[in-house]
XYZ file of C-alpha atoms in Angstrom:
577
model
C 122.604 84.215 131.462
C 123.936 80.661 130.986
C 121.116 79.227 133.079
C 118.610 80.748 130.634
C 120.251 79.496 127.473
C 121.209 75.943 128.557
C 118.316 73.469 128.976
C 117.747 71.759 132.312
C 119.193 68.429 131.209
C 122.553 70.144 130.581
C 122.789 71.981 133.916
C 124.350 68.990 135.694
C 127.677 68.695 137.610
C 130.723 68.734 135.375
C 131.833 65.256 134.370
C 135.217 64.008 135.596
C 136.933 65.051 132.390
C 135.828 68.658 132.816
C 136.763 68.619 136.534
C 140.312 67.486 135.759
C 140.728 70.303 133.244
C 139.829 72.821 135.911
C 141.842 71.268 138.754
C 145.067 70.415 136.942
C 147.585 73.281 137.087
C 149.175 72.779 133.636
C 147.425 74.915 130.976
C 148.611 72.953 127.970
C 146.878 69.705 128.748
C 146.741 67.439 125.690
C 144.362 64.495 125.497
C 146.349 61.310 124.903
C 145.259 58.375 122.747
C 143.365 55.600 124.554
C 146.166 53.020 123.981
C 148.588 55.154 126.036
C 147.183 53.877 129.301
C 150.282 54.409 131.414
C 150.262 58.164 130.764
C 146.529 58.757 131.214
C 145.356 60.750 134.229
C 142.905 59.461 136.770
C 140.183 57.214 135.343
C 137.353 59.290 133.837
C 133.666 58.613 133.844
C 132.346 57.579 130.432
C 130.301 60.261 128.684
C 126.588 59.393 128.869
C 125.161 61.938 126.444
C 124.035 60.448 123.141
C 125.675 63.430 121.418
C 129.065 61.717 121.658
C 127.895 59.004 119.264
C 128.036 61.741 116.607
C 130.933 63.946 117.828
C 134.571 63.602 118.822
C 136.620 66.062 120.883
C 139.707 67.569 119.313
C 142.244 69.860 120.958
C 143.045 72.775 118.689
C 145.163 74.972 120.974
C 146.232 75.782 124.475
C 143.223 75.022 126.682
C 140.877 75.102 123.686
C 138.937 72.045 122.572
C 136.277 71.730 119.862
C 133.647 69.092 119.103
C 133.859 67.688 115.566
C 130.857 66.123 113.803
C 131.675 62.610 112.617
C 129.302 63.026 109.670
C 130.117 66.390 108.098
C 133.419 67.146 109.931
C 132.110 70.558 111.002
C 133.568 71.705 114.344
C 131.815 73.477 117.210
C 132.970 75.209 120.397
C 133.295 72.861 123.382
C 135.670 74.272 125.989
C 138.048 77.191 126.370
C 140.085 77.127 129.555
C 137.614 76.646 132.382
C 134.555 77.595 130.298
C 132.495 74.728 128.875
C 129.942 75.302 126.115
C 127.812 72.284 126.945
C 126.126 70.004 124.387
C 122.882 71.808 123.517
C 124.181 73.292 120.265
C 125.573 69.887 119.301
C 122.145 68.297 119.779
C 120.554 70.931 117.582
C 123.078 70.214 114.817
C 121.891 66.606 114.638
C 118.292 66.761 115.877
C 117.207 69.853 113.935
C 118.491 68.495 110.639
C 121.148 71.146 109.973
C 123.864 68.554 109.316
C 124.019 68.111 105.499
C 125.029 64.439 105.738
C 122.080 63.657 108.013
C 119.779 65.411 105.544
C 121.022 63.275 102.667
C 120.568 60.118 104.702
C 117.026 61.141 105.498
C 116.226 61.497 101.807
C 117.615 58.031 101.138
C 115.522 56.550 103.926
C 112.447 58.507 102.743
C 112.047 60.271 106.050
C 110.426 63.656 106.485
C 112.956 66.333 105.466
C 112.548 68.012 108.830
C 112.454 64.951 111.113
C 115.345 63.928 113.386
C 117.325 60.696 112.833
C 116.157 57.629 114.729
C 119.114 57.682 117.128
C 118.168 61.163 118.200
C 114.539 60.373 118.974
C 115.356 60.954 122.625
C 115.534 64.672 121.905
C 112.212 64.988 120.106
C 110.207 62.675 122.367
C 110.759 64.631 125.582
C 109.367 68.117 126.006
C 111.902 70.758 126.899
C 112.704 74.409 126.665
C 112.487 75.950 123.200
C 115.481 77.591 121.640
C 115.468 80.786 119.622
C 116.916 79.401 116.431
C 116.642 80.403 112.793
C 115.807 76.852 111.744
C 113.162 76.090 109.086
C 109.682 75.483 110.596
C 108.575 71.872 110.779
C 106.309 71.428 107.733
C 105.431 67.987 106.500
C 105.409 67.252 102.780
C 101.917 67.425 101.289
C 101.581 66.512 97.593
C 97.995 67.796 97.400
C 98.993 71.190 98.748
C 101.814 71.377 96.190
C 99.352 70.641 93.370
C 97.029 73.342 94.646
C 99.863 75.888 94.788
C 100.961 75.084 91.205
C 97.403 75.666 89.945
C 97.191 78.873 91.974
C 100.512 80.092 90.567
C 99.385 79.456 86.978
C 96.103 81.327 87.574
C 97.741 84.279 89.337
C 100.418 84.911 86.709
C 98.657 83.697 83.524
C 101.304 81.037 82.942
C 100.591 78.532 80.138
C 99.274 75.179 81.317
C 102.018 73.402 79.337
C 104.517 74.944 81.733
C 104.272 71.856 83.965
C 105.733 69.761 81.131
C 108.653 72.076 80.325
C 111.918 70.215 81.095
C 113.476 73.187 82.896
C 110.524 73.631 85.236
C 110.287 69.883 85.898
C 114.007 69.762 86.805
C 113.637 72.786 89.067
C 110.737 71.229 91.008
C 112.542 67.884 91.303
C 115.535 69.600 92.863
C 113.294 71.436 95.306
C 111.401 68.309 96.375
C 112.403 64.966 94.803
C 109.394 63.219 96.321
C 106.876 65.317 94.384
C 105.506 63.606 91.268
C 105.145 66.356 88.678
C 101.592 66.824 87.403
C 100.643 66.552 83.736
C 98.899 69.083 81.500
C 95.508 67.398 81.979
C 95.934 67.238 85.755
C 96.832 70.898 86.185
C 94.010 71.875 83.825
C 91.563 70.017 86.061
C 93.084 71.622 89.175
C 92.665 75.101 87.662
C 89.036 74.421 86.770
C 88.406 73.064 90.282
C 89.947 76.207 91.769
C 87.719 78.350 89.554
C 84.606 76.462 90.621
C 85.498 76.820 94.316
C 86.075 80.556 93.929
C 82.887 80.946 91.909
C 80.885 79.211 94.626
C 82.231 81.552 97.307
C 81.443 84.630 95.179
C 77.981 83.216 94.455
C 77.267 83.180 98.191
C 78.333 86.827 98.489
C 76.109 87.814 95.564
C 73.141 85.931 97.021
C 73.493 87.923 100.243
C 73.966 91.201 98.404
C 71.329 93.685 99.619
C 71.602 95.979 96.598
C 72.288 95.622 92.891
C 75.262 94.977 90.656
C 76.822 97.293 88.069
C 78.327 95.548 85.030
C 81.221 96.738 82.880
C 81.777 95.211 79.424
C 85.114 95.190 77.626
C 85.476 93.559 74.199
C 88.762 91.973 73.161
C 89.306 90.651 69.643
C 91.621 87.881 68.486
C 93.561 87.370 65.275
C 90.773 85.051 64.115
C 88.226 87.913 64.362
C 86.520 86.158 67.275
C 85.549 88.458 70.127
C 85.875 87.785 73.847
C 83.664 89.825 76.139
C 85.086 90.457 79.612
C 82.183 91.111 81.987
C 83.117 92.636 85.363
C 80.717 93.281 88.223
C 80.884 95.920 90.948
C 78.656 95.629 94.001
C 78.485 96.387 97.707
C 77.983 93.556 100.193
C 76.009 93.565 103.434
C 79.060 94.932 105.299
C 79.248 97.947 102.969
C 82.438 96.669 101.361
C 82.844 97.279 97.642
C 83.721 94.323 95.406
C 84.956 94.282 91.831
C 85.058 90.833 90.229
C 85.660 89.541 86.719
C 82.526 87.418 86.408
C 82.639 86.040 82.855
C 84.709 85.803 79.702
C 82.204 85.113 76.939
C 83.183 84.181 73.395
C 81.320 86.222 70.778
C 81.760 84.731 67.267
C 80.395 87.928 65.693
C 81.643 90.787 67.896
C 80.654 93.430 65.343
C 76.962 92.447 65.524
C 74.410 94.715 67.215
C 73.463 91.986 69.703
C 76.964 90.990 70.941
C 76.915 93.208 74.042
C 73.310 92.542 75.018
C 73.904 88.783 74.604
C 76.904 88.915 76.967
C 74.926 90.808 79.600
C 72.059 88.312 79.426
C 74.480 85.364 79.616
C 76.210 86.814 82.689
C 72.938 87.476 84.522
C 71.753 83.938 83.787
C 75.051 82.325 84.819
C 75.114 84.074 88.205
C 71.330 84.047 88.820
C 71.240 87.855 89.013
C 67.930 88.535 87.286
C 66.345 91.504 89.007
C 69.674 92.632 90.506
C 71.108 94.589 87.576
C 71.547 98.319 88.189
C 73.675 99.770 85.383
C 75.858 98.779 82.433
C 79.060 100.525 81.364
C 80.613 99.964 77.936
C 84.308 100.580 77.321
C 83.952 101.529 73.673
C 81.722 103.356 71.230
C 78.653 101.432 70.058
C 76.299 101.731 67.134
C 72.858 103.157 67.772
C 71.311 99.707 67.252
C 73.626 98.169 69.893
C 72.729 100.911 72.360
C 69.012 100.379 71.726
C 69.376 96.627 72.332
C 71.172 97.245 75.630
C 68.592 99.778 76.777
C 65.800 97.332 75.948
C 67.572 94.648 77.968
C 68.033 97.029 80.895
C 64.340 97.915 80.760
C 63.440 94.223 80.991
C 65.993 93.240 83.635
C 65.445 96.214 85.940
C 62.222 97.937 84.918
C 61.932 99.557 88.340
C 65.153 101.563 87.984
C 64.548 104.492 85.621
C 63.351 102.188 82.843
C 66.819 101.282 81.587
C 68.280 104.779 81.527
C 71.315 103.802 83.591
C 73.450 102.825 80.607
C 76.912 104.401 80.530
C 77.998 104.336 76.929
C 81.589 105.319 77.581
C 84.178 104.601 80.240
C 85.852 107.745 81.622
C 89.350 106.243 81.519
C 88.920 105.108 77.906
C 87.475 108.471 76.917
C 90.405 110.342 78.457
C 92.905 108.032 76.757
C 91.266 108.468 73.354
C 91.183 112.265 73.681
C 94.827 112.523 74.760
C 96.046 110.185 72.013
C 94.312 112.336 69.398
C 95.737 115.515 70.919
C 99.273 114.084 70.864
C 98.795 112.955 67.267
C 97.734 116.465 66.215
C 101.189 117.766 67.170
C 103.000 114.512 66.472
C 105.941 116.146 64.694
C 106.770 118.407 67.628
C 106.308 115.575 70.152
C 108.764 113.464 68.121
C 111.343 116.282 68.216
C 111.112 116.442 72.005
C 111.228 112.653 72.329
C 114.356 112.472 70.120
C 116.018 115.185 72.199
C 115.251 113.319 75.428
C 116.557 110.077 73.890
C 119.758 111.836 72.816
C 120.462 112.881 76.407
C 119.259 109.745 78.221
C 120.978 107.116 76.053
C 124.509 108.235 76.970
C 125.932 108.754 80.447
C 128.456 111.330 79.249
C 125.762 113.359 77.435
C 123.516 113.202 80.492
C 126.367 114.469 82.671
C 126.945 117.375 80.263
C 123.212 118.137 80.345
C 123.174 118.240 84.156
C 126.298 120.449 84.256
C 124.719 122.859 81.777
C 121.510 122.919 83.824
C 123.500 123.897 86.914
C 125.389 126.593 85.008
C 122.148 128.089 83.695
C 120.591 127.764 87.176
C 117.377 126.268 85.815
C 115.079 125.857 88.861
C 113.226 122.737 87.621
C 113.514 119.656 89.831
C 112.111 117.283 87.220
C 114.189 114.499 85.688
C 114.089 113.483 82.050
C 112.647 110.079 81.179
C 111.908 108.392 77.850
C 108.202 107.728 77.508
C 106.329 104.514 76.818
C 104.239 105.385 73.773
C 101.560 102.868 74.758
C 100.912 104.815 77.990
C 100.008 108.433 77.363
C 100.642 109.517 80.951
C 104.371 108.804 80.498
C 104.371 110.923 77.333
C 102.734 113.787 79.224
C 105.315 113.541 82.028
C 108.161 113.483 79.482
C 106.837 116.587 77.699
C 106.252 118.415 80.984
C 109.781 117.722 82.242
C 111.351 118.641 78.893
C 109.400 121.910 78.658
C 110.657 122.970 82.095
C 114.214 122.240 80.889
C 113.811 123.893 77.476
C 116.563 126.449 78.234
C 119.060 123.634 78.709
C 118.045 122.003 75.420
C 118.301 125.358 73.628
C 121.916 125.807 74.788
C 122.962 122.167 74.525
C 124.359 122.534 71.000
C 126.946 125.056 72.256
C 128.597 122.433 74.482
C 127.718 119.426 72.328
C 128.035 120.109 68.578
C 126.588 116.646 67.782
C 123.173 117.706 69.158
C 120.978 118.827 66.275
C 117.308 119.331 65.426
C 116.460 120.971 68.733
C 112.836 122.111 69.101
C 112.352 125.769 68.211
C 110.967 128.470 70.497
C 107.576 128.103 68.807
C 107.711 124.325 69.297
C 108.305 124.744 73.041
C 105.439 127.208 73.237
C 103.060 124.672 71.673
C 104.312 121.910 73.972
C 103.639 124.110 77.011
C 100.135 124.853 75.715
C 99.514 121.151 75.144
C 100.655 120.295 78.690
C 98.376 123.000 80.104
C 95.272 121.379 78.643
C 96.393 117.812 79.260
C 96.969 118.456 82.974
C 93.287 118.211 84.098
C 92.951 114.960 82.128
C 96.168 113.651 83.691
C 94.979 114.560 87.204
C 91.650 112.824 86.607
C 93.388 109.698 85.298
C 95.532 109.632 88.457
C 92.365 109.781 90.541
C 91.038 106.717 88.719
C 94.181 104.717 89.468
C 94.405 105.421 93.197
C 94.439 102.511 95.638
C 91.040 103.481 97.081
C 88.046 102.856 94.850
C 86.746 106.251 93.650
C 82.976 106.638 93.685
C 80.817 108.193 90.990
C 80.247 111.480 92.806
C 84.020 112.094 92.585
C 83.888 111.661 88.807
C 81.305 114.426 88.569
C 83.715 117.004 90.001
C 86.426 116.045 87.525
C 84.138 115.661 84.509
C 82.336 119.001 84.774
C 85.606 120.882 85.318
C 87.121 119.280 82.191
C 83.964 120.003 80.196
C 84.019 123.650 81.296
C 87.743 124.213 80.686
C 87.703 122.631 77.220
C 84.592 124.598 76.232
C 86.290 127.857 77.236
C 89.542 126.918 75.465
C 87.724 125.959 72.251
C 86.350 129.505 72.109
C 89.837 131.016 72.496
C 91.061 133.610 70.011
C 94.463 131.895 69.867
C 94.270 129.755 66.689
C 96.537 126.997 68.042
C 94.666 126.737 71.368
C 91.331 126.748 69.575
C 92.295 124.089 67.020
C 93.909 121.876 69.682
C 91.064 121.963 72.173
C 88.086 122.103 69.799
C 88.202 118.433 68.848
C 89.137 117.529 72.454
C 85.997 119.305 73.620
C 83.869 117.619 70.960
C 85.019 114.140 72.010
C 84.617 114.855 75.720
C 81.188 116.345 75.084
C 80.037 112.927 73.822
C 81.097 111.366 77.115
C 79.520 114.175 79.121
C 76.165 113.925 77.366
C 75.969 110.142 77.846
C 77.033 110.180 81.510
C 76.158 113.526 83.096
C 72.717 112.262 84.187
C 74.167 109.341 86.170
C 77.044 111.436 87.521
C 74.638 114.174 88.608
C 72.376 111.707 90.433
C 75.436 110.371 92.284
C 76.607 113.819 93.370
C 73.107 114.706 94.599
C 73.444 111.751 97.004
C 76.520 113.457 98.516
C 75.132 115.380 101.526
C 77.760 118.099 101.059
C 76.266 119.079 97.700
C 72.768 117.732 97.046
C 71.270 119.728 94.132
C 73.326 122.858 94.769
C 76.466 121.680 92.963
C 74.424 120.386 90.009
C 72.726 123.778 89.665
C 76.052 125.614 90.013
C 78.003 123.458 87.529
C 75.193 123.303 84.959
C 74.853 127.086 85.043
C 78.582 127.346 84.208
C 78.380 124.818 81.383
C 74.954 125.464 79.821
C 74.362 129.105 80.695
C 70.738 130.115 80.085
C 69.745 126.544 79.170
C 70.897 125.189 82.537
C 67.395 125.156 84.069
C 66.104 122.501 81.649
C 69.057 120.201 82.377
C 68.688 120.694 86.134
C 65.000 119.799 85.819
C 65.870 116.451 84.167
C 68.151 115.533 87.071
C 65.631 116.721 89.661
C 62.836 114.637 88.150
C 65.143 111.630 87.787
C 66.219 111.695 91.424
C 62.605 111.907 92.614
C 61.555 109.066 90.317
C 64.443 106.940 91.559
C 63.485 107.668 95.158
C 59.893 106.603 94.639
C 61.012 103.382 92.961
C 63.333 102.527 95.848
C 60.598 103.190 98.403
C 58.460 100.569 96.639
C 61.209 97.950 96.534
C 60.810 95.091 99.057
C 64.442 95.224 100.166
C 65.250 94.787 103.882
C 67.597 97.181 105.604
C 71.113 95.872 106.130
C 71.767 94.934 109.804
C 74.169 97.829 110.415
C 71.765 100.442 109.039
C 68.725 98.930 110.754
C 70.443 99.105 114.135
C 71.473 102.688 113.473
C 67.968 103.675 112.387
C 66.285 102.046 115.397
C 68.251 103.617 118.223
C 71.230 105.678 117.186
C 71.064 109.427 117.448
C 71.851 111.406 114.335
C 74.969 113.503 114.610
C 74.602 117.176 113.737
C 76.122 118.319 110.489
C 79.705 119.470 110.653
C 79.774 123.195 109.840
C 83.110 122.587 108.162
C 81.605 119.887 105.988
C 81.208 122.270 103.097
C 84.907 123.109 103.054
C 85.148 121.399 99.714
C 88.349 123.055 98.587
C 90.177 121.525 101.565
C 89.373 118.082 100.167
C 91.361 118.765 97.040
C 88.319 119.045 94.768
C 89.257 122.538 93.625
C 85.746 123.977 94.014
C 86.697 127.405 95.336
C 84.161 129.099 93.051
C 81.415 126.899 94.466
C 82.525 127.730 98.044
């Protein structure tokens, strides 16, 4: 074991001092001062190791001696009885820069913070066995790399550029690395722009090699000065079949309410990235006027005339549509939602009240495993989860006033009934929203399953004889119907591309939604998919390498007979099965 841990230069015969310790019979040997020559034992060989220029040996007990650093006065094991620790760990203390005094001296002499002192160059110049130590890796100071990391940090976290001139941040950086000259506002601004240009160039190369087309999403943000900023994102698939989603442009629109604001931003983005002829579809995250829609369709017809003559314009984003519908539904029963929220706040804002609530729940043996949580009113999913948990614990709230007389204004039985009804019809919207926020990128054919089920359920609920259910879901169905009408064509084309469904699911779902009129809607999709096919056949696009290789020699695998087990994939299409 010792032969593995001690380097070769330390596995030498014990010096005379160590030999005397082992041979002399008395255990309490004490090292005498040098000027006491008449009492010293036999003459000892002078220590040759350079370590002893930095350490002294001190006896701390019977047969126990420790090496003490002359610089920082820290002591290390040296010998205990006949066992000798050697000098390797002493060398590391000096050579590896773990001695705090040596570190300070290095800073004064402007040496590298991880370099060894000049007297210890013997250790670093000769190759030898590596030690398993937890020391900091040897990294030289690089001012340019530090500047790059500051710019990267500001970009990643949206920090203000003036941050580099804040006294607290400047002091913090100086304490981390005194040799770094802090950059100014103008310098870091230039570094951020340079980083942007480098990243843009790399994305430009990916787009140039893109075998297909790009789908754009537009999102308009307004400022307090009524100036609009259009965020243009692009989604595309590269030659390796990897999906990319990039924020391509932020375009200032002085007149965001104009009918040409969106079409201008699309044209500017295509020109900036040299993507003329590569546009596939455009998705807008808000409602537009008819004139704005016409302008966008005209632009699509010009930029990609070979792809359904500009029909691939998605007027509404599914996530935004869901959010708008849920917010309106919550507002329609705002008074009851506030009662529930106040009740949850009453319990959650006091530890003693929460303990009483839990005790009462156990006494009543309420089976719910959900925990109460106060919602964030800017995120409707948290409001839904709060209402769902509270409705499952309604029995506890109903009896809470018996054990806590301060609890008042509890929701009534009718209130809880309406909350349960609300949660029932919000659940499919909540599940769909969760699908949109998964780590994997959901594809359009998945949206079709969710969208047609929501459309069908809301249409059935709106025709309910229950006046509350009908009034609650009627306007929800009307708003979702706008999304469905603007997007069902694109969603249907995507689901036809899924070999598990092809046209069968479109025919099945349309028959549920449209009844006797389903045939006309199915015909539109059928004609659109054939037209799209013929246009793609005429396009002079080469096959991607992976697909070309597969088409030239690979055998086609037979279809999995279980492939139509749709319900097992969590799509909930048991009726279709």
